[in-house]
Short mmCIF file of C-alpha atoms in Angstrom, two decimals:
data_model
loop_
_atom_site.label_atom_id
_atom_site.label_comp_id
_atom_site.label_asym_id
_atom_site.label_seq_id
_atom_site.Cartn_x
_atom_site.Cartn_y
_atom_site.Cartn_z
CA MET A 1 0.01 -0.05 -0.01
CA LEU A 2 1.32 3.46 -0.77
CA SER A 3 1.50 5.43 2.29
CA ILE A 4 4.30 8.08 2.23
CA TYR A 5 4.64 10.44 5.29
CA SER A 6 5.45 13.90 4.31
CA ASN A 7 8.09 15.94 6.15
CA GLN A 8 6.46 19.08 4.89
CA LEU A 9 3.25 18.01 6.66
CA MET A 10 5.01 17.35 9.96
CA ALA A 11 6.64 20.82 9.68
CA ASN A 12 3.13 22.21 9.09
CA GLN A 13 2.17 20.74 12.59
CA LEU A 14 0.07 17.95 11.31
CA PRO A 15 0.60 15.09 13.74
CA LEU A 16 -2.48 13.14 12.42
CA ILE A 17 -0.14 12.18 9.47
CA LEU A 18 -3.06 11.53 7.15
CA LYS A 19 -1.91 8.91 4.58
CA THR A 20 -0.68 10.96 1.65
CA VAL A 21 1.05 10.49 -1.58
CA SER A 22 2.67 12.79 -4.02
CA ILE A 23 1.09 12.76 -7.43
CA SER A 24 4.45 13.10 -9.07
CA SER A 25 5.64 9.92 -7.42
CA LEU A 26 3.01 7.85 -9.24
CA LYS A 27 3.78 6.40 -12.63
CA SER A 28 -0.04 6.44 -13.63
CA ILE A 29 -2.85 8.67 -12.57
CA ASN A 30 -5.09 5.59 -13.21
CA HIS A 31 -3.68 4.16 -10.03
CA LEU A 32 -4.92 6.82 -7.78
CA PRO A 33 -7.61 6.09 -5.27
CA ILE A 34 -11.01 7.87 -5.85
CA ARG A 35 -12.37 10.77 -3.76
CA LEU A 36 -9.34 12.98 -3.35
CA SER A 37 -8.82 16.30 -1.54
CA LYS A 38 -6.00 18.48 -3.08
CA TYR A 39 -4.00 21.19 -1.34
CA ASP A 40 -0.65 22.85 -1.64
CA VAL A 41 2.14 22.80 0.96
CA SER A 42 5.38 24.65 0.18
CA GLY A 43 4.51 24.99 -3.36
CA LYS A 44 3.99 21.19 -3.89
CA ARG A 45 0.80 19.46 -4.68
CA PHE A 46 -0.24 16.63 -2.45
CA THR A 47 -3.31 14.34 -2.41
CA THR A 48 -5.09 12.91 0.63
CA ILE A 49 -6.40 9.48 0.31
CA ILE A 50 -9.92 9.40 1.52
CA ALA A 51 -10.60 5.71 0.43
CA GLU A 52 -7.65 3.45 0.61
CA PRO A 53 -6.65 0.57 -1.62
CA GLN A 54 -7.42 -2.84 -0.19
CA ALA A 55 -4.03 -4.58 -0.92
CA SER A 56 -2.08 -3.21 -3.94
CA PHE A 57 -2.47 -0.90 -6.85
CA LYS A 58 -2.77 -3.77 -9.35
CA GLY A 59 -5.73 -3.42 -11.80
CA THR A 60 -7.98 -0.36 -11.92
CA SER A 61 -8.88 1.93 -8.99
CA LYS A 62 -12.40 0.48 -9.16
CA ASP A 63 -11.08 -3.07 -8.39
CA CYS A 64 -8.92 -2.04 -5.26
CA ILE A 65 -10.86 0.73 -3.56
CA LYS A 66 -12.92 0.04 -0.54
CA HIS A 67 -16.18 1.73 -1.34
CA ASP A 68 -18.36 3.17 1.57
CA SER A 69 -21.55 1.41 0.72
CA VAL A 70 -23.96 -0.93 2.39
CA HIS A 71 -26.70 -3.31 1.19
CA SER A 72 -29.24 -5.76 2.60
CA LEU A 73 -27.97 -9.21 3.76
CA ASN A 74 -30.55 -11.18 1.80
CA SER A 75 -34.29 -11.33 1.02
CA GLN A 76 -35.05 -12.85 4.30
CA ASN A 77 -33.29 -10.12 6.23
CA PRO A 78 -34.02 -6.89 4.27
CA ASP A 79 -33.33 -4.69 7.31
CA VAL A 80 -30.05 -6.41 8.23
CA LEU A 81 -27.30 -4.34 6.54
CA VAL A 82 -23.73 -5.50 5.50
CA ASN A 83 -20.74 -3.43 4.34
CA GLN A 84 -18.57 -4.02 1.27
CA ASN A 85 -16.63 -6.75 3.24
CA GLU A 86 -19.90 -8.60 3.79
CA GLU A 87 -19.67 -7.81 7.64
CA ILE A 88 -23.07 -7.53 9.33
CA LEU A 89 -23.66 -3.89 10.71
CA THR A 90 -25.32 -3.77 14.08
CA PRO A 91 -27.52 -0.68 14.40
CA PRO A 92 -26.87 1.84 17.24
CA ALA A 93 -27.78 0.55 20.74
CA PHE A 94 -28.39 4.22 21.79
CA ASP A 95 -30.92 5.87 19.42
CA HIS A 96 -29.96 9.49 18.61
CA PRO A 97 -32.65 12.05 19.69
CA ALA A 98 -34.13 14.04 16.88
CA PHE A 99 -32.67 17.55 16.25
CA THR A 100 -34.16 20.06 13.93
CA LYS A 101 -32.08 22.21 11.61
CA GLN A 102 -33.20 25.38 13.40
CA GLN A 103 -32.12 23.93 16.75
CA MET A 104 -28.70 22.94 15.44
CA GLU A 105 -28.02 26.24 13.78
CA SER A 106 -28.93 28.14 16.96
CA ILE A 107 -26.22 26.54 19.06
CA THR A 108 -23.56 29.14 20.08
CA PHE A 109 -20.62 29.22 22.51
CA GLU A 110 -21.72 29.78 26.04
CA HIS A 111 -19.50 29.96 29.12
CA ARG A 112 -20.61 29.25 32.58
CA PRO A 113 -18.75 31.55 35.01
CA ALA A 114 -16.54 29.82 37.64
CA LYS A 115 -18.23 30.59 41.02
CA THR A 116 -17.02 28.12 43.46
CA ILE A 117 -13.70 26.50 44.28
CA ARG A 118 -14.56 23.40 42.45
CA ASP A 119 -15.53 25.43 39.34
CA LYS A 120 -12.23 27.25 39.34
CA ILE A 121 -10.13 24.05 39.73
CA ALA A 122 -12.23 22.50 36.84
CA LEU A 123 -11.69 25.61 34.70
CA LEU A 124 -7.93 25.67 35.42
CA GLY A 125 -7.78 21.98 34.39
CA ILE A 126 -9.53 22.67 31.08
CA LYS A 127 -7.23 25.68 30.38
CA THR A 128 -4.15 23.57 31.01
CA LEU A 129 -5.48 20.69 28.76
CA ARG A 130 -6.55 23.10 26.07
CA THR A 131 -3.09 24.70 25.84
CA GLY A 132 -1.32 21.35 25.24
CA PHE A 133 -4.08 20.23 22.87
CA ASP A 134 -3.59 23.51 20.76
CA ILE A 135 0.12 22.86 20.59
CA VAL A 136 -0.18 19.30 19.47
CA THR A 137 -2.84 20.07 16.81
CA GLY A 138 -1.23 23.34 15.60
CA TYR A 139 -4.33 25.40 16.45
CA LYS A 140 -4.83 29.05 17.32
CA HIS A 141 -8.32 30.35 18.07
CA PRO A 142 -8.85 33.63 16.18
CA LYS A 143 -9.70 36.73 18.25
CA ASN A 144 -11.91 38.21 15.56
CA LYS A 145 -13.15 37.77 12.09
CA GLU A 146 -10.22 39.46 10.42
CA GLU A 147 -7.77 37.19 12.15
CA GLN A 148 -9.93 34.18 11.15
CA LEU A 149 -9.86 35.19 7.40
CA ASN A 150 -6.15 35.75 7.51
CA PRO A 151 -4.71 33.22 9.96
CA GLY A 152 -1.21 32.96 8.41
CA ILE A 153 0.67 29.92 9.63
CA PHE A 154 -2.31 28.82 11.64
CA ALA A 155 -4.46 28.36 8.71
CA MET A 156 -6.68 25.23 9.31
CA THR A 157 -6.82 22.76 6.41
CA PRO A 158 -9.31 19.91 6.22
CA GLU A 159 -6.57 17.53 7.34
CA LYS A 160 -5.67 19.70 10.35
CA TRP A 161 -9.29 19.86 11.37
CA LEU A 162 -9.51 16.13 11.20
CA THR A 163 -6.47 15.92 13.44
CA ARG A 164 -8.10 18.19 16.00
CA PHE A 165 -11.29 16.30 15.80
CA ILE A 166 -9.80 12.81 16.29
CA PHE A 167 -7.70 14.08 19.33
CA LEU A 168 -10.76 15.79 20.84
CA GLU A 169 -13.12 12.85 20.49
CA SER A 170 -10.61 10.35 21.75
CA ILE A 171 -10.48 12.33 24.99
CA ALA A 172 -14.29 13.34 25.14
CA GLY A 173 -15.43 9.67 25.04
CA ILE A 174 -13.63 8.79 28.30
CA PRO A 175 -15.50 10.74 31.13
CA GLY A 176 -18.87 9.36 30.53
CA MET A 177 -17.86 5.80 30.52
CA VAL A 178 -15.58 6.28 33.65
CA ALA A 179 -18.37 8.06 35.47
CA GLY A 180 -21.03 5.59 34.43
CA PHE A 181 -18.81 2.66 35.63
CA LEU A 182 -18.11 4.20 39.03
CA ARG A 183 -21.72 5.09 39.63
CA HIS A 184 -22.77 1.58 38.58
CA LEU A 185 -20.42 0.06 41.21
CA HIS A 186 -21.56 2.68 43.78
CA SER A 187 -25.15 1.59 43.14
CA LEU A 188 -24.33 -2.10 43.48
CA ARG A 189 -22.20 -1.51 46.62
CA LEU A 190 -24.82 0.56 48.44
CA LEU A 191 -27.75 -1.44 47.29
CA LYS A 192 -29.62 1.62 46.01
CA ARG A 193 -31.12 2.90 42.82
CA ASP A 194 -28.93 5.24 40.72
CA LYS A 195 -31.97 7.17 39.40
CA ALA A 196 -30.91 6.91 35.73
CA TRP A 197 -27.57 8.60 35.97
CA VAL A 198 -25.73 5.62 34.42
CA GLU A 199 -27.92 5.48 31.37
CA THR A 200 -27.22 9.09 30.36
CA LEU A 201 -23.51 8.86 31.14
CA LEU A 202 -23.04 5.71 29.07
CA ASP A 203 -25.13 7.30 26.29
CA GLU A 204 -22.70 10.24 26.24
CA ALA A 205 -19.77 8.05 26.06
CA TYR A 206 -21.31 6.12 23.18
CA ASN A 207 -22.16 9.23 21.38
CA GLU A 208 -18.55 10.56 21.67
CA ARG A 209 -17.23 7.28 20.35
CA MET A 210 -19.62 7.60 17.27
CA HIS A 211 -18.00 10.96 16.69
CA LEU A 212 -14.56 9.39 16.64
CA LEU A 213 -15.62 6.39 14.48
CA THR A 214 -16.94 8.85 12.00
CA PHE A 215 -13.88 11.04 11.75
CA ILE A 216 -11.48 8.03 11.50
CA LYS A 217 -13.60 6.82 8.53
CA ILE A 218 -13.03 10.20 6.82
CA GLY A 219 -9.22 10.71 7.80
CA LYS A 220 -7.02 7.69 8.51
CA PRO A 221 -4.70 8.38 11.50
CA GLY A 222 -1.16 7.21 11.14
CA LEU A 223 1.22 5.44 13.55
CA ILE A 224 2.37 8.56 15.25
CA THR A 225 -1.06 9.75 15.95
CA ARG A 226 -2.36 6.42 17.18
CA SER A 227 0.74 6.26 19.49
CA ILE A 228 -0.07 9.63 21.09
CA LEU A 229 -3.75 8.74 21.45
CA TYR A 230 -2.79 5.37 23.16
CA VAL A 231 -0.63 7.04 25.74
CA GLY A 232 -2.87 10.07 26.20
CA GLN A 233 -5.94 7.89 26.73
CA GLY A 234 -4.20 5.84 29.45
CA VAL A 235 -3.01 8.93 31.23
CA PHE A 236 -6.27 10.88 31.08
CA CYS A 237 -8.42 7.90 31.84
CA ASN A 238 -6.57 6.96 35.12
CA ILE A 239 -6.40 10.71 36.22
CA PHE A 240 -10.12 11.13 35.63
CA PHE A 241 -10.89 7.84 37.43
CA LEU A 242 -9.11 8.92 40.55
CA CYS A 243 -10.59 12.53 40.51
CA TYR A 244 -14.19 11.15 40.11
CA LEU A 245 -13.62 8.92 43.23
CA PHE A 246 -12.78 12.07 45.24
CA SER A 247 -14.91 14.89 43.73
CA PRO A 248 -17.65 13.80 41.13
CA LEU A 249 -19.05 17.34 41.09
CA THR A 250 -15.70 18.76 40.08
CA CYS A 251 -15.40 16.13 37.31
CA HIS A 252 -18.79 16.94 35.91
CA ARG A 253 -17.95 20.71 35.91
CA PHE A 254 -14.65 19.91 34.20
CA VAL A 255 -16.66 17.98 31.45
CA GLY A 256 -18.98 20.89 31.18
CA TYR A 257 -16.13 23.18 30.43
CA LEU A 258 -14.52 20.57 28.03
CA GLU A 259 -17.77 20.54 25.99
CA GLU A 260 -17.74 24.38 25.89
CA GLU A 261 -14.32 24.15 24.24
CA ALA A 262 -15.83 21.43 21.80
CA VAL A 263 -18.62 23.73 20.87
CA ALA A 264 -16.06 26.53 20.25
CA THR A 265 -13.93 24.29 17.95
CA TYR A 266 -16.86 22.95 15.89
CA SER A 267 -18.41 26.56 15.57
CA ARG A 268 -15.08 27.75 14.24
CA CYS A 269 -15.00 24.87 11.78
CA ILE A 270 -18.54 25.71 10.53
CA GLU A 271 -17.49 29.43 10.18
CA ASP A 272 -14.50 28.46 8.11
CA ILE A 273 -16.80 26.41 5.87
CA ASP A 274 -19.29 29.39 5.51
CA TYR A 275 -16.49 31.76 4.76
CA GLY A 276 -15.18 29.47 1.95
CA LEU A 277 -11.94 28.60 3.63
CA LEU A 278 -12.55 24.87 3.54
CA LYS A 279 -13.64 24.20 -0.01
CA ASP A 280 -11.95 20.87 -0.12
CA PHE A 281 -14.61 19.62 2.36
CA GLU A 282 -16.92 19.52 -0.58
CA ASN A 283 -15.03 16.44 -1.82
CA TYR A 284 -15.32 14.63 1.48
CA LYS A 285 -18.22 12.01 1.66
CA VAL A 286 -20.03 11.55 4.95
CA PRO A 287 -19.66 7.89 6.03
CA GLU A 288 -22.60 5.54 6.15
CA ILE A 289 -22.09 5.03 9.89
CA ALA A 290 -22.89 8.70 10.37
CA LYS A 291 -25.91 8.73 8.04
CA SER A 292 -27.43 5.89 9.93
CA TYR A 293 -26.62 7.08 13.47
CA TRP A 294 -27.85 10.61 12.93
CA HIS A 295 -30.61 9.84 10.46
CA MET A 296 -29.08 12.27 7.98
CA GLY A 297 -30.63 11.24 4.68
CA GLU A 298 -29.01 10.51 1.37
CA ASN A 299 -26.68 13.43 0.46
CA PRO A 300 -25.42 15.09 3.72
CA THR A 301 -22.47 17.45 3.50
CA MET A 302 -19.58 17.78 5.85
CA ARG A 303 -21.24 21.01 7.25
CA ASP A 304 -24.39 18.92 8.03
CA LEU A 305 -22.14 16.46 9.96
CA ILE A 306 -20.27 19.13 11.95
CA LEU A 307 -23.71 20.68 12.85
CA TYR A 308 -25.01 17.47 14.27
CA ILE A 309 -21.77 16.88 16.30
CA ARG A 310 -21.64 20.40 17.60
CA ALA A 311 -25.30 19.97 18.71
CA ASP A 312 -24.33 16.69 20.53
CA GLU A 313 -21.43 18.61 22.33
CA ALA A 314 -23.76 21.37 23.32
CA LYS A 315 -26.13 18.78 24.86
CA HIS A 316 -23.21 17.29 26.70
CA ARG A 317 -22.21 20.75 27.92
CA GLU A 318 -25.83 21.30 29.29
CA VAL A 319 -25.94 17.78 30.93
CA ASN A 320 -22.67 18.00 32.72
CA HIS A 321 -23.07 21.54 33.96
CA THR A 322 -26.47 20.48 35.28
CA LEU A 323 -25.25 17.36 36.96
CA ALA A 324 -22.55 19.33 38.73
CA ASN A 325 -25.32 21.32 40.33
CA LEU A 326 -27.15 18.36 41.80
CA LYS A 327 -26.66 16.17 44.89
CA ILE A 328 -24.33 13.56 43.59
CA GLN A 329 -24.88 10.80 46.21
CA THR A 330 -26.42 7.70 44.78
CA GLY A 331 -30.23 7.64 45.48
CA LYS A 332 -30.46 11.45 46.12
CA ASP A 333 -31.35 13.49 42.99
CA ARG A 334 -32.65 11.88 39.91
CA ASN A 335 -31.26 12.47 36.43
CA PRO A 336 -33.61 15.11 35.00
CA PHE A 337 -32.61 14.28 31.37
CA ALA A 338 -33.75 10.72 31.53
CA LEU A 339 -37.48 11.77 32.08
CA LYS A 340 -39.08 15.11 31.27
CA VAL A 341 -41.67 16.29 33.74
CA LYS A 342 -44.49 18.57 32.57
CA CYS A 343 -45.17 21.47 34.75
CA ASP A 344 -45.80 25.20 34.64
CA ARG A 345 -42.06 26.01 33.86
CA PRO A 346 -39.52 24.55 31.35
CA GLN A 347 -37.69 21.41 32.37
CA PRO A 348 -34.64 19.58 31.06
CA SER A 349 -35.22 17.15 28.10
CA HIS A 350 -33.29 14.51 26.26
CA ASN A 351 -33.20 16.55 23.02
CA LEU A 352 -32.72 20.38 22.31
CA GLU A 353 -36.21 21.52 22.92
CA THR A 354 -35.34 23.31 26.21
CA HIS A 355 -31.63 23.69 25.84
CA LYS A 356 -29.63 25.66 28.38
CA GLY A 357 -26.01 25.94 27.55
CA LYS A 358 -24.85 26.90 31.00
CA GLY A 359 -26.84 24.11 32.67
CA TRP A 360 -29.82 24.14 34.87
CA GLU A 361 -29.75 25.21 38.56
CA ARG A 362 -31.09 22.66 41.04
CA ASP A 363 -34.03 24.85 42.13
CA GLU A 364 -35.22 25.06 38.58
CA ILE A 365 -35.76 21.33 38.29
CA VAL A 366 -38.62 19.13 39.44
CA LEU A 367 -36.72 16.45 41.21
#
């Protein structure tokens, strides 16, 4: 398989090392994979492989490319889908709530001020994590529109965005699973109901993992990126595990602030698309796994995909800021997002109908 790592890309702070190949190094253009995204680095033309060859470049590109397509298993199982490798695709265990276009477009960055010592510790932790994350992914958040339109060396290409997304989602999928696991054990140990916290936390972890699975279908991470993620996941998972044992409320506030940063990242990407800075995204095909999970229809764009993912992150922001305001002990406060109670004032919901980016205060909720 052709997979040439470019020194120019590494110099451009692209640790994802998306599998690339110089057009000039190929003897025949017919041997190139389909679905290509072209960009210039240091005056040279490179091409990102969106669909990889299965084994070698023998024969035509049609024969050796893995197509992102699905079909029914057989006439007896019309609803059972299989991929191009004849592997059965299991539908999502957690069904995604319905979001309207208007609800997703209305999502904006919202910051909850740090009021308590717990809040300040959580915010400091996020700022520290964000600084390292920005350095690794070569990112600088613009201060204004002019800086966004003229970013200089910090210009974000589709490949750099995919780098950032994959790093972000590989970390964001940890807190929900760790918190759900610990609350599950706590419930068993104390012989008490958990009041639906575990379900929402596991759903959150599942949702973040779907984000990651979608992005690695689009941009294939190389060995360097996988190594960094392997180490980073082990370190972050163990730190979060220990922190949740000592102060669950601080951890939920930390995740709330983490999701604020995620919303900011995806909002910036959507703005870049709208400003015409990411025209190559038009050549990227949304994977079938994303279409199925978000019920996206037949011809979704990358902008549509980012809209859905940003809405998910906004929901996680709301959920974790709210959980950080409740009584965390098992058997005390119920999870208000698992069941919406009808009353004379708005209440939290599983979707975006009554969304509050800064979270719900405890006295606002019917518990």
